Amino acid sequence: MSTESPARLAVRKTYKLYIGGAFPRSESGRSYQVHSASGDFLANAALGSRKDARDAVKAARAAAGKWSGATAYNRGQILYRVAEMLEGRHDQFVSEVKAAEGGSRKEAAAQVDAAIDRWVWYAGWSDKLAQVHGGANPVAGPYFNLSAPEPTGVVAVVAPATSSLLGLVSVIAPAIVTGNTVVVIASTDRPLPAVTLTEVLATSDLPGGVVNVLTGKVAEIAPWLAAHMDVNAVDLTGVTDATLAKELEVAAAENLKRVIRPADPDWTADPGVSRMVALLEIKTVWHPKGV
C-alpha cells in the first residue's frame, strides 16, 4: 500500500481590476494571457473595457473630495505606509519584476528598492510643495495676495510600457500626493506588478477610489478616458504609438484637459517636482489688509 501523498494542485491566482477599493472582474468577462520576458506563460489578466473605464472614473471622482480635502500631512503618512507595506512584500515584487522584465534578480531587487524609496520621497513632499510653489505675492495696494496650489482633479494615466514597477510608481505617486485621484492603465505586457501593487494600496489606509488600476489594451481603453468629460488631466507617458498619442491629445482638448505627453525618461534618475507641478492648479486670492 502506497503511503505517498497525492499530488497537490496549486491555487492559481485570478488577476482582477482595482476599482473603488474593490477587485472586480472586467464587466466584459474577457481576459488575456500574460507571458514572462522569456515567453513563458505567467497568468491570465483581466481585459478591461469601456465600461470598466467609466466605472473607474466614477470611483475616482467620488473619492476626489475627501482625498483633496485631507491634510497634506495625512496624505504623506499614507504614502509612507504604502512604502512600508511594499517593503514587507519585497521578495514577491522582486520575483514579479524579474519575470516581467527579465534580467537578474539583483537588477529586479534594485528596481523594487528604488520604487519603495520613491514612495518615501514623494511622501516627504506632501506638506512642502505648497511652500515651494505657493506663497504671498508682492502687490501695490492695501491687499494680501496669496497663491496656493490645488489638485487638478481626476487624472487618467497610461503607465510606462516597460518599467513595470518603478515607472508605475513614478507616475502614480506624484499625482496622488498632491490630492488628485487617478485611473491607471497598467502596462499591457507587464501588468502583474501593477496588480500586486493594488493589493498593497488596498491595505495601506489609502481611501478606495484614489487609485484605480485597469489592465488591458491601451488602444482600447485610453480613448474613452481621454474623451471622458469628468477627467481633468491625462498622462500619456506610456503611449508608444505616435498616432494614438495624437488622437488622445485631440480627444483631451474637448474639455481642455491638461496633457502630459508621451515620454521614456530614465526612471532611476532624480524625479524632481515637475510631475507634481504639472497636475496642480494655482489659486490666487486677494484680500484687503484693512485699516
mmCIF file of C-alpha atoms in Angstrom:
data_model
loop_
_atom_site.group_PDB
_atom_site.id
_atom_site.type_symbol
_atom_site.label_atom_id
_atom_site.label_comp_id
_atom_site.label_asym_id
_atom_site.label_seq_id
_atom_site.Cartn_x
_atom_site.Cartn_y
_atom_site.Cartn_z
ATOM 1 C CA MET A 1 0.000 0.000 0.000
ATOM 2 C CA SER A 2 1.463 3.336 -1.073
ATOM 3 C CA THR A 3 1.974 5.995 1.603
ATOM 4 C CA GLU A 4 2.758 8.774 -0.846
ATOM 5 C CA SER A 5 0.576 11.879 -0.657
ATOM 6 C CA PRO A 6 -1.433 12.682 -3.765
ATOM 7 C CA ALA A 7 -0.056 15.420 -5.976
ATOM 8 C CA ARG A 8 -1.291 18.836 -4.871
ATOM 9 C CA LEU A 9 -2.935 21.228 -7.297
ATOM 10 C CA ALA A 10 -1.628 24.782 -6.912
ATOM 11 C CA VAL A 11 -4.181 27.518 -6.282
ATOM 12 C CA ARG A 12 -3.817 29.774 -9.293
ATOM 13 C CA LYS A 13 -4.298 33.469 -8.710
ATOM 14 C CA THR A 14 -7.049 35.265 -10.595
ATOM 15 C CA TYR A 15 -5.776 38.720 -11.561
ATOM 16 C CA LYS A 16 -8.529 41.330 -11.445
ATOM 17 C CA LEU A 17 -9.034 45.060 -11.868
ATOM 18 C CA TYR A 18 -8.864 47.519 -8.971
ATOM 19 C CA ILE A 19 -11.759 49.976 -8.927
ATOM 20 C CA GLY A 20 -13.094 51.926 -5.976
ATOM 21 C CA GLY A 21 -11.074 49.910 -3.477
ATOM 22 C CA ALA A 22 -12.528 46.603 -4.719
ATOM 23 C CA PHE A 23 -11.225 43.894 -7.060
ATOM 24 C CA PRO A 24 -13.881 43.258 -9.720
ATOM 25 C CA ARG A 25 -13.527 41.148 -12.815
ATOM 26 C CA SER A 26 -13.912 43.001 -16.098
ATOM 27 C CA GLU A 27 -17.590 43.506 -16.890
ATOM 28 C CA SER A 28 -16.803 42.114 -20.342
ATOM 29 C CA GLY A 29 -15.759 38.782 -18.866
ATOM 30 C CA ARG A 30 -12.653 38.839 -21.059
ATOM 31 C CA SER A 31 -9.054 38.068 -20.143
ATOM 32 C CA TYR A 32 -5.719 37.793 -21.904
ATOM 33 C CA GLN A 33 -2.545 35.832 -21.408
ATOM 34 C CA VAL A 34 0.469 37.397 -19.733
ATOM 35 C CA HIS A 35 3.893 35.993 -20.540
ATOM 36 C CA SER A 36 7.307 36.462 -18.966
ATOM 37 C CA ALA A 37 10.179 38.204 -20.687
ATOM 38 C CA SER A 38 11.353 34.769 -21.825
ATOM 39 C CA GLY A 39 7.955 33.878 -23.269
ATOM 40 C CA ASP A 40 6.663 31.584 -20.518
ATOM 41 C CA PHE A 41 3.003 31.779 -19.541
ATOM 42 C CA LEU A 42 2.518 33.574 -16.209
ATOM 43 C CA ALA A 43 -1.191 34.215 -15.748
ATOM 44 C CA ASN A 44 -4.422 35.463 -17.238
ATOM 45 C CA ALA A 45 -5.183 39.126 -16.601
ATOM 46 C CA ALA A 46 -8.495 40.937 -16.946
ATOM 47 C CA LEU A 47 -9.028 42.625 -20.303
ATOM 48 C CA GLY A 48 -10.573 45.951 -19.305
ATOM 49 C CA SER A 49 -13.375 47.563 -21.301
ATOM 50 C CA ARG A 50 -15.020 50.930 -21.884
ATOM 51 C CA LYS A 51 -17.492 50.196 -19.067
ATOM 52 C CA ASP A 52 -14.626 49.402 -16.686
ATOM 53 C CA ALA A 53 -13.011 52.734 -17.584
ATOM 54 C CA ARG A 54 -16.241 54.594 -16.890
ATOM 55 C CA ASP A 55 -16.661 52.806 -13.552
ATOM 56 C CA ALA A 56 -13.088 53.714 -12.617
ATOM 57 C CA VAL A 57 -13.627 57.398 -13.426
ATOM 58 C CA LYS A 58 -16.812 57.380 -11.364
ATOM 59 C CA ALA A 59 -14.924 55.888 -8.413
ATOM 60 C CA ALA A 60 -12.077 58.382 -8.802
ATOM 61 C CA ARG A 61 -14.500 61.321 -8.846
ATOM 62 C CA ALA A 62 -16.331 60.030 -5.772
ATOM 63 C CA ALA A 63 -13.032 59.842 -3.869
ATOM 64 C CA ALA A 64 -11.703 63.211 -5.044
ATOM 65 C CA GLY A 65 -13.415 65.420 -2.469
ATOM 66 C CA LYS A 66 -12.292 63.511 0.598
ATOM 67 C CA TRP A 67 -8.759 62.916 -0.703
ATOM 68 C CA SER A 68 -8.142 66.517 -1.799
ATOM 69 C CA GLY A 69 -9.632 67.704 1.499
ATOM 70 C CA ALA A 70 -7.282 65.564 3.591
ATOM 71 C CA THR A 71 -4.364 67.335 5.191
ATOM 72 C CA ALA A 72 -1.053 67.206 3.369
ATOM 73 C CA TYR A 73 0.419 65.537 6.435
ATOM 74 C CA ASN A 74 -2.189 62.761 6.281
ATOM 75 C CA ARG A 75 -1.544 62.130 2.587
ATOM 76 C CA GLY A 76 2.177 61.914 3.290
ATOM 77 C CA GLN A 77 1.600 59.401 6.094
ATOM 78 C CA ILE A 78 -0.460 57.202 3.788
ATOM 79 C CA LEU A 79 2.183 57.267 1.050
ATOM 80 C CA TYR A 80 4.779 56.304 3.643
ATOM 81 C CA ARG A 81 2.520 53.451 4.734
ATOM 82 C CA VAL A 82 2.459 52.229 1.123
ATOM 83 C CA ALA A 83 6.262 52.101 1.234
ATOM 84 C CA GLU A 84 6.128 50.087 4.465
ATOM 85 C CA MET A 85 3.714 47.562 3.013
ATOM 86 C CA LEU A 86 5.685 47.259 -0.224
ATOM 87 C CA GLU A 87 8.831 46.607 1.811
ATOM 88 C CA GLY A 88 7.046 43.756 3.555
ATOM 89 C CA ARG A 89 6.319 42.088 0.199
ATOM 90 C CA HIS A 90 9.753 42.813 -1.224
ATOM 91 C CA ASP A 91 10.552 39.263 -2.341
ATOM 92 C CA GLN A 92 7.238 38.855 -4.155
ATOM 93 C CA PHE A 93 7.758 42.068 -6.106
ATOM 94 C CA VAL A 94 11.321 41.086 -6.983
ATOM 95 C CA SER A 95 10.064 37.797 -8.434
ATOM 96 C CA GLU A 96 7.304 39.504 -10.425
ATOM 97 C CA VAL A 97 9.547 42.260 -11.780
ATOM 98 C CA LYS A 98 12.202 39.708 -12.762
ATOM 99 C CA ALA A 99 9.609 37.596 -14.571
ATOM 100 C CA ALA A 100 8.131 40.628 -16.320
ATOM 101 C CA GLU A 101 11.311 42.365 -17.384
ATOM 102 C CA GLY A 102 13.961 39.666 -17.449
ATOM 103 C CA GLY A 103 17.468 40.366 -16.213
ATOM 104 C CA SER A 104 18.947 39.199 -12.935
ATOM 105 C CA ARG A 105 17.309 39.000 -9.546
ATOM 106 C CA LYS A 106 19.771 41.645 -8.343
ATOM 107 C CA GLU A 107 18.558 44.065 -11.023
ATOM 108 C CA ALA A 108 14.942 43.389 -10.125
ATOM 109 C CA ALA A 109 15.701 43.926 -6.430
ATOM 110 C CA ALA A 110 17.316 47.267 -7.241
ATOM 111 C CA GLN A 111 14.148 48.369 -9.040
ATOM 112 C CA VAL A 112 11.935 47.327 -6.132
ATOM 113 C CA ASP A 113 14.201 49.183 -3.694
ATOM 114 C CA ALA A 114 14.013 52.290 -5.878
ATOM 115 C CA ALA A 115 10.209 52.033 -6.054
ATOM 116 C CA ILE A 116 9.964 51.859 -2.255
ATOM 117 C CA ASP A 117 12.301 54.821 -1.879
ATOM 118 C CA ARG A 118 10.244 56.791 -4.395
ATOM 119 C CA TRP A 119 7.095 56.412 -2.294
ATOM 120 C CA VAL A 120 9.046 57.761 0.677
ATOM 121 C CA TRP A 121 10.466 60.625 -1.389
ATOM 122 C CA TYR A 122 7.060 61.781 -2.584
ATOM 123 C CA ALA A 123 5.588 61.315 0.906
ATOM 124 C CA GLY A 124 8.122 63.835 2.140
ATOM 125 C CA TRP A 125 6.938 66.427 -0.390
ATOM 126 C CA SER A 126 3.301 66.280 0.690
ATOM 127 C CA ASP A 127 3.459 69.171 3.181
ATOM 128 C CA LYS A 128 6.266 71.085 1.499
ATOM 129 C CA LEU A 129 5.128 71.603 -2.073
ATOM 130 C CA ALA A 130 2.720 74.407 -1.162
ATOM 131 C CA GLN A 131 5.590 76.318 0.401
ATOM 132 C CA VAL A 132 7.742 75.950 -2.706
ATOM 133 C CA HIS A 133 5.025 76.619 -5.308
ATOM 134 C CA GLY A 134 2.769 78.946 -3.370
ATOM 135 C CA GLY A 135 3.045 81.925 -1.056
ATOM 136 C CA ALA A 136 2.437 85.639 -0.723
ATOM 137 C CA ASN A 137 2.868 87.797 -3.822
ATOM 138 C CA PRO A 138 4.118 91.395 -3.663
ATOM 139 C CA VAL A 139 1.408 93.740 -4.951
ATOM 140 C CA ALA A 140 0.877 97.501 -4.980
ATOM 141 C CA GLY A 141 -2.004 98.428 -2.720
ATOM 142 C CA PRO A 142 -3.508 97.510 0.646
ATOM 143 C CA TYR A 143 -4.066 93.853 -0.190
ATOM 144 C CA PHE A 144 -2.853 90.416 0.687
ATOM 145 C CA ASN A 145 -2.270 88.419 -2.498
ATOM 146 C CA LEU A 146 -1.825 84.717 -1.780
ATOM 147 C CA SER A 147 -1.255 81.851 -4.228
ATOM 148 C CA ALA A 148 -1.816 78.239 -3.238
ATOM 149 C CA PRO A 149 -1.607 75.020 -5.295
ATOM 150 C CA GLU A 150 -4.700 72.830 -5.578
ATOM 151 C CA PRO A 151 -5.176 69.425 -7.248
ATOM 152 C CA THR A 152 -6.402 69.324 -10.826
ATOM 153 C CA GLY A 153 -8.905 66.540 -10.052
ATOM 154 C CA VAL A 154 -9.246 63.164 -11.779
ATOM 155 C CA VAL A 155 -6.169 62.140 -13.774
ATOM 156 C CA ALA A 156 -6.083 59.332 -16.360
ATOM 157 C CA VAL A 157 -2.627 57.756 -16.604
ATOM 158 C CA VAL A 158 -1.123 55.404 -19.164
ATOM 159 C CA ALA A 159 1.639 53.699 -17.194
ATOM 160 C CA PRO A 160 5.082 53.126 -18.733
ATOM 161 C CA ALA A 161 5.086 50.132 -21.040
ATOM 162 C CA THR A 162 8.443 48.749 -19.930
ATOM 163 C CA SER A 163 9.139 49.819 -16.330
ATOM 164 C CA SER A 164 6.527 47.652 -14.646
ATOM 165 C CA LEU A 165 7.031 48.869 -11.067
ATOM 166 C CA LEU A 166 9.407 51.825 -10.721
ATOM 167 C CA GLY A 167 7.920 53.647 -13.717
ATOM 168 C CA LEU A 168 4.413 52.834 -12.483
ATOM 169 C CA VAL A 169 5.118 54.261 -9.019
ATOM 170 C CA SER A 170 6.766 57.292 -10.607
ATOM 171 C CA VAL A 171 3.539 58.281 -12.380
ATOM 172 C CA ILE A 172 1.063 57.380 -9.624
ATOM 173 C CA ALA A 173 2.768 58.856 -6.549
ATOM 174 C CA PRO A 174 3.226 62.453 -7.815
ATOM 175 C CA ALA A 175 -0.404 62.566 -8.927
ATOM 176 C CA ILE A 176 -1.947 61.436 -5.652
ATOM 177 C CA VAL A 177 0.405 63.130 -3.181
ATOM 178 C CA THR A 178 -0.919 66.486 -4.371
ATOM 179 C CA GLY A 179 -4.546 65.463 -3.849
ATOM 180 C CA ASN A 180 -5.531 64.146 -7.282
ATOM 181 C CA THR A 181 -7.220 60.796 -7.850
ATOM 182 C CA VAL A 182 -6.137 58.551 -10.714
ATOM 183 C CA VAL A 183 -7.272 55.932 -13.187
ATOM 184 C CA VAL A 184 -4.256 53.985 -14.418
ATOM 185 C CA ILE A 185 -3.926 51.711 -17.428
ATOM 186 C CA ALA A 186 -1.162 49.293 -16.444
ATOM 187 C CA SER A 187 1.472 48.065 -18.872
ATOM 188 C CA THR A 188 -0.282 45.675 -21.256
ATOM 189 C CA ASP A 189 2.582 43.196 -21.468
ATOM 190 C CA ARG A 190 3.802 43.565 -17.873
ATOM 191 C CA PRO A 191 0.712 44.098 -15.711
ATOM 192 C CA LEU A 192 1.331 41.733 -12.807
ATOM 193 C CA PRO A 193 3.487 44.041 -10.617
ATOM 194 C CA ALA A 194 0.757 46.683 -11.026
ATOM 195 C CA VAL A 195 -1.963 44.292 -9.901
ATOM 196 C CA THR A 196 0.098 43.223 -6.893
ATOM 197 C CA LEU A 197 0.699 46.880 -6.073
ATOM 198 C CA THR A 198 -3.063 47.372 -5.854
ATOM 199 C CA GLU A 199 -3.139 44.757 -3.088
ATOM 200 C CA VAL A 200 -0.611 46.893 -1.223
ATOM 201 C CA LEU A 201 -2.659 50.037 -1.792
ATOM 202 C CA ALA A 202 -5.811 48.319 -0.550
ATOM 203 C CA THR A 203 -4.145 47.620 2.819
ATOM 204 C CA SER A 204 -2.320 50.926 3.237
ATOM 205 C CA ASP A 205 -5.102 53.233 4.514
ATOM 206 C CA LEU A 206 -5.475 54.718 1.029
ATOM 207 C CA PRO A 207 -9.192 55.504 0.552
ATOM 208 C CA GLY A 208 -10.939 53.431 -2.097
ATOM 209 C CA GLY A 209 -11.125 55.202 -5.445
ATOM 210 C CA VAL A 210 -7.978 57.325 -5.041
ATOM 211 C CA VAL A 211 -6.086 54.882 -7.258
ATOM 212 C CA ASN A 212 -7.923 52.702 -9.785
ATOM 213 C CA VAL A 213 -5.978 50.275 -11.972
ATOM 214 C CA LEU A 214 -7.150 48.761 -15.258
ATOM 215 C CA THR A 215 -5.365 46.061 -17.221
ATOM 216 C CA GLY A 216 -5.821 45.506 -20.923
ATOM 217 C CA LYS A 217 -5.088 47.190 -24.233
ATOM 218 C CA VAL A 218 -4.139 50.864 -24.190
ATOM 219 C CA ALA A 219 -5.604 51.458 -27.659
ATOM 220 C CA GLU A 220 -8.958 50.109 -26.474
ATOM 221 C CA ILE A 221 -9.252 51.850 -23.086
ATOM 222 C CA ALA A 222 -7.311 55.122 -23.369
ATOM 223 C CA PRO A 223 -9.577 56.866 -25.953
ATOM 224 C CA TRP A 224 -12.564 56.612 -23.578
ATOM 225 C CA LEU A 225 -10.550 58.142 -20.766
ATOM 226 C CA ALA A 226 -9.105 60.912 -22.948
ATOM 227 C CA ALA A 227 -12.595 61.859 -24.139
ATOM 228 C CA HIS A 228 -14.307 61.469 -20.769
ATOM 229 C CA MET A 229 -15.761 64.814 -19.672
ATOM 230 C CA ASP A 230 -15.199 64.070 -15.978
ATOM 231 C CA VAL A 231 -11.447 63.528 -16.396
ATOM 232 C CA ASN A 232 -9.387 66.666 -15.776
ATOM 233 C CA ALA A 233 -5.936 65.594 -16.991
ATOM 234 C CA VAL A 234 -4.273 62.795 -18.930
ATOM 235 C CA ASP A 235 -0.753 61.492 -18.523
ATOM 236 C CA LEU A 236 0.223 59.755 -21.773
ATOM 237 C CA THR A 237 3.691 58.710 -20.615
ATOM 238 C CA GLY A 238 3.240 55.068 -21.572
ATOM 239 C CA VAL A 239 1.702 55.580 -25.022
ATOM 240 C CA THR A 240 4.163 54.146 -27.532
ATOM 241 C CA ASP A 241 2.124 54.684 -30.712
ATOM 242 C CA ALA A 242 2.595 58.238 -32.034
ATOM 243 C CA THR A 243 -0.660 58.161 -34.000
ATOM 244 C CA LEU A 244 -2.636 57.060 -30.955
ATOM 245 C CA ALA A 245 -0.932 59.701 -28.818
ATOM 246 C CA LYS A 246 -2.045 62.417 -31.246
ATOM 247 C CA GLU A 247 -5.617 61.105 -31.239
ATOM 248 C CA LEU A 248 -5.667 61.093 -27.440
ATOM 249 C CA GLU A 249 -4.395 64.681 -27.290
ATOM 250 C CA VAL A 250 -7.140 65.784 -29.666
ATOM 251 C CA ALA A 251 -9.786 63.973 -27.600
ATOM 252 C CA ALA A 252 -8.418 65.522 -24.407
ATOM 253 C CA ALA A 253 -8.817 69.018 -25.849
ATOM 254 C CA GLU A 254 -12.606 68.689 -25.817
ATOM 255 C CA ASN A 255 -12.808 69.804 -22.188
ATOM 256 C CA LEU A 256 -9.353 71.405 -22.007
ATOM 257 C CA LYS A 257 -7.682 68.592 -20.096
ATOM 258 C CA ARG A 258 -4.105 69.031 -19.054
ATOM 259 C CA VAL A 259 -1.883 66.683 -21.061
ATOM 260 C CA ILE A 260 1.463 65.165 -20.132
ATOM 261 C CA ARG A 261 2.877 63.916 -23.409
ATOM 262 C CA PRO A 262 4.482 60.508 -24.035
ATOM 263 C CA ALA A 263 7.980 60.111 -22.671
ATOM 264 C CA ASP A 264 10.543 57.449 -21.866
ATOM 265 C CA PRO A 265 12.673 59.003 -19.122
ATOM 266 C CA ASP A 266 15.336 57.383 -17.006
ATOM 267 C CA TRP A 267 13.137 56.291 -14.118
ATOM 268 C CA THR A 268 16.159 55.798 -11.875
ATOM 269 C CA ALA A 269 17.069 59.498 -12.097
ATOM 270 C CA ASP A 270 16.020 62.142 -9.580
ATOM 271 C CA PRO A 271 12.351 62.741 -10.452
ATOM 272 C CA GLY A 272 12.251 66.379 -9.396
ATOM 273 C CA VAL A 273 8.920 68.117 -8.810
ATOM 274 C CA SER A 274 7.812 68.577 -12.426
ATOM 275 C CA ARG A 275 5.209 65.794 -12.381
ATOM 276 C CA MET A 276 3.629 67.097 -9.203
ATOM 277 C CA VAL A 277 3.512 70.656 -10.513
ATOM 278 C CA ALA A 278 2.092 69.570 -13.882
ATOM 279 C CA LEU A 279 -1.022 68.262 -12.141
ATOM 280 C CA LEU A 280 -1.684 71.298 -9.958
ATOM 281 C CA GLU A 281 -3.821 74.402 -10.381
ATOM 282 C CA ILE A 282 -2.759 77.629 -8.712
ATOM 283 C CA LYS A 283 -5.474 79.574 -6.918
ATOM 284 C CA THR A 284 -4.758 83.225 -6.165
ATOM 285 C CA VAL A 285 -6.769 85.081 -3.542
ATOM 286 C CA TRP A 286 -6.891 88.845 -2.960
ATOM 287 C CA HIS A 287 -7.912 90.117 0.449
ATOM 288 C CA PRO A 288 -7.899 93.679 1.792
ATOM 289 C CA LYS A 289 -5.468 94.306 4.632
ATOM 290 C CA GLY A 290 -7.861 96.640 6.359
ATOM 291 C CA VAL A 291 -7.004 99.845 8.200
#
